[in-house]
Coordinates of C-alpha atoms (C1' of nucleotides) in Angstrom, one line a residue:
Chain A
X10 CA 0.0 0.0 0.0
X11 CA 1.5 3.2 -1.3
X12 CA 1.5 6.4 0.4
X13 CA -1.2 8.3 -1.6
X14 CA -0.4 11.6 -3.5
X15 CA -3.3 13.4 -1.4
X16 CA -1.6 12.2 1.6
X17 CA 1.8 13.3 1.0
X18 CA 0.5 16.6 0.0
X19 CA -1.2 16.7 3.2
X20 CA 2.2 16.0 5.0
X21 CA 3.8 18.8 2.6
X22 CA 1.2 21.3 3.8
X23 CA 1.7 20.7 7.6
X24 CA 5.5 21.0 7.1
X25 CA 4.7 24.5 6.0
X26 CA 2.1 25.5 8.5
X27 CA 4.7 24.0 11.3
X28 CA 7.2 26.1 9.5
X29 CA 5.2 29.3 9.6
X30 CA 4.3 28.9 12.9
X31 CA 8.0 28.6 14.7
X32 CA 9.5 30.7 12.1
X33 CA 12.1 27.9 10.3
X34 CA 12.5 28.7 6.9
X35 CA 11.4 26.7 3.5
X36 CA 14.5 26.4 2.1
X37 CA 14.9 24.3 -1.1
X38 CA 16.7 21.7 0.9
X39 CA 14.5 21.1 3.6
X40 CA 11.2 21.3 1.5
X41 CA 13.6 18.6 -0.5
X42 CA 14.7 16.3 2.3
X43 CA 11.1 16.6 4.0
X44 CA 8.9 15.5 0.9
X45 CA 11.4 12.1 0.6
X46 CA 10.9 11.2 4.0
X47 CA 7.3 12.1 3.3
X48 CA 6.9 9.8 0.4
X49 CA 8.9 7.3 1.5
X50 CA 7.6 3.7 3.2
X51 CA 10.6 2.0 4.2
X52 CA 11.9 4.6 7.0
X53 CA 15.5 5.2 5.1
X54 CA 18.3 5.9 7.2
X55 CA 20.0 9.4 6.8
X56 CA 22.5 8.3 4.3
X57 CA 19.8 6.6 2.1
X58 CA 17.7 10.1 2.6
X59 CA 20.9 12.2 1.0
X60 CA 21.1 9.9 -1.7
X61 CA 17.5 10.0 -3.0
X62 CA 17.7 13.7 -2.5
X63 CA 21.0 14.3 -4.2
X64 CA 19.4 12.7 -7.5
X65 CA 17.2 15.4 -7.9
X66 CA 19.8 18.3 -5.7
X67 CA 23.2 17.5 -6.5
X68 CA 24.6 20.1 -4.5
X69 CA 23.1 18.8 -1.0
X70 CA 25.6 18.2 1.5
X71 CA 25.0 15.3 4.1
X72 CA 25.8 17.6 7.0
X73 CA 22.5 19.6 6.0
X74 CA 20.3 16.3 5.1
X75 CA 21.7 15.5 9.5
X76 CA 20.6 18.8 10.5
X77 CA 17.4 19.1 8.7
X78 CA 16.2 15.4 9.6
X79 CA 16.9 15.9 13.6
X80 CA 14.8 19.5 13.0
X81 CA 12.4 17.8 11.2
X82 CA 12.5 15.6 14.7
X83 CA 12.7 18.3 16.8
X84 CA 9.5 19.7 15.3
X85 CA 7.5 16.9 16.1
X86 CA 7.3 16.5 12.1
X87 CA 9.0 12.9 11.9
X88 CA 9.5 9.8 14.4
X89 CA 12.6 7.7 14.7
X90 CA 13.2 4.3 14.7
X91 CA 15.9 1.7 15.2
X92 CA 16.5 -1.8 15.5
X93 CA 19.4 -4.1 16.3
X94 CA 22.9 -2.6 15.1
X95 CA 20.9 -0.4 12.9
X96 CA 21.6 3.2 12.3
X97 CA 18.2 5.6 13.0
X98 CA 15.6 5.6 10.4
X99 CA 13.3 8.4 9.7
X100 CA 9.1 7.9 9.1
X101 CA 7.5 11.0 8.3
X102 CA 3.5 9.0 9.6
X103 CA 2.2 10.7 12.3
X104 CA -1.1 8.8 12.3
X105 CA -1.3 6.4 15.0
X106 CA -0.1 3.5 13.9
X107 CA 2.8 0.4 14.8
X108 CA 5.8 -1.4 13.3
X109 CA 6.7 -4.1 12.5
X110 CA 10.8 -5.0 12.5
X111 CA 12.6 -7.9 10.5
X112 CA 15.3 -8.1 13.7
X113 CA 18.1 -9.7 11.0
X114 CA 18.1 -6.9 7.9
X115 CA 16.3 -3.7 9.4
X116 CA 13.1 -4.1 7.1
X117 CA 10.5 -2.1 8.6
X118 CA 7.0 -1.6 7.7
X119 CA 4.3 0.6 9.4
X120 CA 0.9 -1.4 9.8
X121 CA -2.1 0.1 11.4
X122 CA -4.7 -1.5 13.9
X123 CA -7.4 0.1 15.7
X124 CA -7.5 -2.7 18.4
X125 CA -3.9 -1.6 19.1
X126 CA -4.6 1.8 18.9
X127 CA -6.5 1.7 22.3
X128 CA -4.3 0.2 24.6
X129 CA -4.9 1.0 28.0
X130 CA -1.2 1.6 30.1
X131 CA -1.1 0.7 33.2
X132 CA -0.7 3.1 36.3
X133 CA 2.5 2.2 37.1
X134 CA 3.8 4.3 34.3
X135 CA 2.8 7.5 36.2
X136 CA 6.0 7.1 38.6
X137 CA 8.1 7.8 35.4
X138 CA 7.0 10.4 34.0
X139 CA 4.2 11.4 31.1
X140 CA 3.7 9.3 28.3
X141 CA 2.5 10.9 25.2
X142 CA 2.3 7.9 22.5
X143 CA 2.6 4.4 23.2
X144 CA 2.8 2.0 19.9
X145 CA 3.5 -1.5 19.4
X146 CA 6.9 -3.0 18.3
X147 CA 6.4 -6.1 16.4
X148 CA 9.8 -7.9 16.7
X149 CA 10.6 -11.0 13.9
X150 CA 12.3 -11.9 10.6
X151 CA 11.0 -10.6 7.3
X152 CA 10.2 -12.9 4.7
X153 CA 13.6 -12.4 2.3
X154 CA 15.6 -13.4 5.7
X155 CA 13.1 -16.1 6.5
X156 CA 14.0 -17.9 3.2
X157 CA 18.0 -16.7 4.1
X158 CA 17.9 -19.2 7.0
Chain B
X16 CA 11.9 -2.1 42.3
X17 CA 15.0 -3.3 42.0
X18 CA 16.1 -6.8 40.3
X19 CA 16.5 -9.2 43.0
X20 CA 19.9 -11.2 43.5
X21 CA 17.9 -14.4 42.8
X22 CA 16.7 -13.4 39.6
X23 CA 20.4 -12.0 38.5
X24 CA 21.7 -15.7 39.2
X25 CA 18.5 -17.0 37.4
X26 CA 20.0 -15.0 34.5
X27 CA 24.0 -16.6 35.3
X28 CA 22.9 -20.1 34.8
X29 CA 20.8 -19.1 31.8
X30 CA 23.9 -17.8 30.4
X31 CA 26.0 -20.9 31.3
X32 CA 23.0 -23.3 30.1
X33 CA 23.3 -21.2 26.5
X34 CA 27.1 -21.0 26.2
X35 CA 27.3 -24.8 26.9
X36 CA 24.8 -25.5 24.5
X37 CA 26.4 -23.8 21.7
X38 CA 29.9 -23.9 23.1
X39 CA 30.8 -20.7 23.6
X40 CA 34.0 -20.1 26.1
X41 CA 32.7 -18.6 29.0
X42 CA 35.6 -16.2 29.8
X43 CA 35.9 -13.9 33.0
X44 CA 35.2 -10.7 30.4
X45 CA 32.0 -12.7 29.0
X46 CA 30.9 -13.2 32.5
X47 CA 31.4 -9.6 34.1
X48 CA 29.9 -8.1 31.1
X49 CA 27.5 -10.2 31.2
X50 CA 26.4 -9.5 34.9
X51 CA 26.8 -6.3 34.6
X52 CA 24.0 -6.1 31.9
X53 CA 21.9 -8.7 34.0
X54 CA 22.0 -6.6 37.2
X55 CA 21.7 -3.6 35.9
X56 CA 18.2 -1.5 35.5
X57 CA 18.8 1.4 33.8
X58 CA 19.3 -0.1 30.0
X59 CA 23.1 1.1 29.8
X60 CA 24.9 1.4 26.2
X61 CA 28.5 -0.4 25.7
X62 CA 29.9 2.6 27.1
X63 CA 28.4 2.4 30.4
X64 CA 29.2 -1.4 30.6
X65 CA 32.4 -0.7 29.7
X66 CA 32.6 1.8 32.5
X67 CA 30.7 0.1 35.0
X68 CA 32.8 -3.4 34.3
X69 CA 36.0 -1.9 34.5
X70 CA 36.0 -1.0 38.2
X71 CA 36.0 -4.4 39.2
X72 CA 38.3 -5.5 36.2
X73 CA 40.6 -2.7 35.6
X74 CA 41.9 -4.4 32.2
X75 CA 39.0 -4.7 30.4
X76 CA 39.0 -3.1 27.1
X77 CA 36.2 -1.7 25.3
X78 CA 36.2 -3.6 21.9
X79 CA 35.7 -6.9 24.1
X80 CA 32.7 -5.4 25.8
X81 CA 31.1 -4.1 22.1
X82 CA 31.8 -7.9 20.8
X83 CA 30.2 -9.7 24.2
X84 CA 27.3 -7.2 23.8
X85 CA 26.6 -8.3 20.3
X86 CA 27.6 -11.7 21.1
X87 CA 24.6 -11.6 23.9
X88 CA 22.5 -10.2 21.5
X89 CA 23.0 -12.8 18.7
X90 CA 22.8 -15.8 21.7
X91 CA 19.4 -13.9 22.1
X92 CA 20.9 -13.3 25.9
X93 CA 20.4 -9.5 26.0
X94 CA 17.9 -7.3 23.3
X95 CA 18.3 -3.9 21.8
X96 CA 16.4 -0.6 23.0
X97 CA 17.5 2.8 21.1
X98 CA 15.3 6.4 21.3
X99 CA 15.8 9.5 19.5
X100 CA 19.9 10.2 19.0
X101 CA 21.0 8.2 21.7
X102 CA 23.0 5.1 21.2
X103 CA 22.1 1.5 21.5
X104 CA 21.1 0.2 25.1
X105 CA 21.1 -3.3 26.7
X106 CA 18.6 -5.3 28.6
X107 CA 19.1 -8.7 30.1
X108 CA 15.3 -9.0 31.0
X109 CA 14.0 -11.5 28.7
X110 CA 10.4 -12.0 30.5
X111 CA 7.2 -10.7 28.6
X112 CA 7.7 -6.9 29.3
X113 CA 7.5 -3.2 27.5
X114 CA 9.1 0.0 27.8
X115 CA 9.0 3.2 28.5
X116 CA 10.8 5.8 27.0
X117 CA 11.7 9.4 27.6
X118 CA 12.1 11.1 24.3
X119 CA 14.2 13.9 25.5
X120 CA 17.1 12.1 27.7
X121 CA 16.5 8.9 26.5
X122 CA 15.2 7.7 30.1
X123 CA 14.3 4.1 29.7
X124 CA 12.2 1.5 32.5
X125 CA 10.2 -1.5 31.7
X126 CA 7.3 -2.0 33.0
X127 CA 4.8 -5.2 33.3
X128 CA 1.3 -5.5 32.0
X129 CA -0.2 -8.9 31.7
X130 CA -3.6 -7.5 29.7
X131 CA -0.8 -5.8 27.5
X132 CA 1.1 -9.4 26.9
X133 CA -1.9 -10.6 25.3
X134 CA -2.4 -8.3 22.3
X135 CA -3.6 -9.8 19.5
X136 CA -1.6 -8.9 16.6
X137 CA -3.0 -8.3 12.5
X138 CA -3.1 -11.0 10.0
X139 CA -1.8 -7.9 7.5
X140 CA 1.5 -8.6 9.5
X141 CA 1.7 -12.3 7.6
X142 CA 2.5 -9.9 4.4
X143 CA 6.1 -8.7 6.4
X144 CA 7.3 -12.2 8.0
X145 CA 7.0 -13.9 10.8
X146 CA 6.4 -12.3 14.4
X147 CA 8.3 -13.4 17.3
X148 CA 7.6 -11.0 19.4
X149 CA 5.5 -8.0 20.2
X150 CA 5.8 -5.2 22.9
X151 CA 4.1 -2.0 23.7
X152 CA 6.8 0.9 23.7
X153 CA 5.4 4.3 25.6
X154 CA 7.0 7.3 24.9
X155 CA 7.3 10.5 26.9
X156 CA 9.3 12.7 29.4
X157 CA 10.4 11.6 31.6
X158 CA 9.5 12.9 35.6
X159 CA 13.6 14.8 35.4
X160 CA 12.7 16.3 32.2
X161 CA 9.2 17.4 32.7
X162 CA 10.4 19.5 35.3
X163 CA 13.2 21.1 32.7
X164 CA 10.4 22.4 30.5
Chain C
dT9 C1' 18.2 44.1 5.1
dT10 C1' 18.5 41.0 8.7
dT11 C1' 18.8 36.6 10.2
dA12 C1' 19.2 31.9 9.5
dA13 C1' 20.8 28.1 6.7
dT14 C1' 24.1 25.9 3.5
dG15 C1' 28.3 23.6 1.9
dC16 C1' 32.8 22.6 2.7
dA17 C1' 36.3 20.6 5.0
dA18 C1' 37.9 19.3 9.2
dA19 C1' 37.0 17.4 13.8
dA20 C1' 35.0 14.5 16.8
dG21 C1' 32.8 10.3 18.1
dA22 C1' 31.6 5.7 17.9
dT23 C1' 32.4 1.2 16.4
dT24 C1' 35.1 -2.4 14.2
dT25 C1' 39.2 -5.0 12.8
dG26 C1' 44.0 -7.3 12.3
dC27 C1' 47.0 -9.6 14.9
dA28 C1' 50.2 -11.5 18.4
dA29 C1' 49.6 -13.0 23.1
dC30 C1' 46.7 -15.6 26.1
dA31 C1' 43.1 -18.4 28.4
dT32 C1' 39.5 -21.8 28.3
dG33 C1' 37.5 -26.3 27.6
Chain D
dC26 C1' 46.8 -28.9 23.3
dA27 C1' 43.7 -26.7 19.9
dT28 C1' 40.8 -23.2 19.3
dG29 C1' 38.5 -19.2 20.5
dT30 C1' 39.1 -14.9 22.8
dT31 C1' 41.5 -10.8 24.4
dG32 C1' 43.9 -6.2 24.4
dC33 C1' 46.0 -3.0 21.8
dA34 C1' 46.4 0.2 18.3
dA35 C1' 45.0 1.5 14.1
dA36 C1' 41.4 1.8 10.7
dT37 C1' 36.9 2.8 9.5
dC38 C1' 32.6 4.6 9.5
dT39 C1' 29.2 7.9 11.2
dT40 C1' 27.8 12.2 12.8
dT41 C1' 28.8 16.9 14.2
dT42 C1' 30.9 21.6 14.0
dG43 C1' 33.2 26.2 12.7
dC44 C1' 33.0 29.4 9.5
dA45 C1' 32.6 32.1 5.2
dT46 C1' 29.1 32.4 1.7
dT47 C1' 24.4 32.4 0.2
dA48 C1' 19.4 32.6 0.4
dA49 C1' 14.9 33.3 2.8
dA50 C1' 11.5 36.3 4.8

DNA sequence: TTTAATGCAAAAGATTTGCAACATG
DNA sequence: CATGTTGCAAATCTTTTGCATTAAA
């Protein structure tokens, strides 16, 4: 299932409404780097990010594709994930939703599940602090590793 | 609530039981590491462990406790927990458990729910592999960094 | 015009590796 | 004893930073 046009235009737009309303500026690069983490499904890692980019901006620098994906993270506009010896990968879906992680290669996949969505937490979370999300990490092996083995 | 000292040696013979099994030395590094993960509550990253371990064993060096760590992890001895920009951390607790997470300082507890170890997961995840496990992961601030803000 | 963001190159950090010496089973 | 493991130091890989230049609002 492919991220609709309507809904990465819907993404776009929030970017920009975030952006207005903190002041950050549009700049070619981060409308760039946003709209391929927007469109992308399989949470890419920075490094895969400031290739897809530099196809269509050769001049990006990796330092800036760093700095604008943490912003982007700071803003509330992306979520990170990780998994085993992993580096961080990026998912621009703010719906509520959970993952699903091949624990061998990294694959990761979003899936959605209103059952899941309304999870009760139990009290004892209270003596740590506030929670504001909770999701559901479904650990396992992804089919191409399941045939590896 | 702190781990008690009987389910810390629980974890020791588990150890022992799985390095005999696949016959895997167990070397006075592999053992301190390895206790200092299974005692320890907090979810600490190699560098910790290397920290913590070196008090009582002044020689240790830090590339032996990165291979132990991933060592443990491929023995299925120890998982994986990341957040945000922090680095990987360690935990020894392999009952049925989830996690909390403070998105800011990277802050992480478990926490035990037994109507939360019975979700019921989507057949839409048959399309991604096979499932091995699933755990809720709730993220937050923290108590430290709610007062911060 | 003012302020923030970029690219570059260099620095800093984190993790991994090759290899001779050493310890475990 | 044979083999796997360690420590060291160096290499590698990843991420961050300082600063002059450039671009957005």
């Amino acid at each position: 299932m492919p991220i609709t046009t309507q809904e990465i235009e819907r993404r776009m737009t929030h970017f920009e409404t975030v952006c207005r309303d903190k002041g950050i500026k549009r700049t070619h690069q981060r409308i760039e780097i946003f709209r391929e983490v927007a469109q992308a499904e399989d949470h890419p890692d920075a490094e895969q990010i400031f290739q897809r980019v530099q196809k269509r901006m050769p001049t990006v620098s990796l330092d800036t594709v760093y700095r604008t994906l943490w912003l982007l993270h700071e803003l509330g506009l992306v979520i990170t994930l990780h998994s085993g010896r992993e580096r961080t990968h990026f998912d621009a879906n703010l719906e509520k939703h959970h993952h699903f992680v091949c624990e061998h290669c990294g694959f990761t996949r979003d899936f959605h599940c209103s059952d899941l969505d309304r999870i009760r937490l139990p009290d004892v979370l209270k003596n740590f602090g506030k929670v504001k999300t909770a999701q559901v990490e479904a650990r396992g092996l992804c089919k191409a590793c399941l045939l590896k083995k």
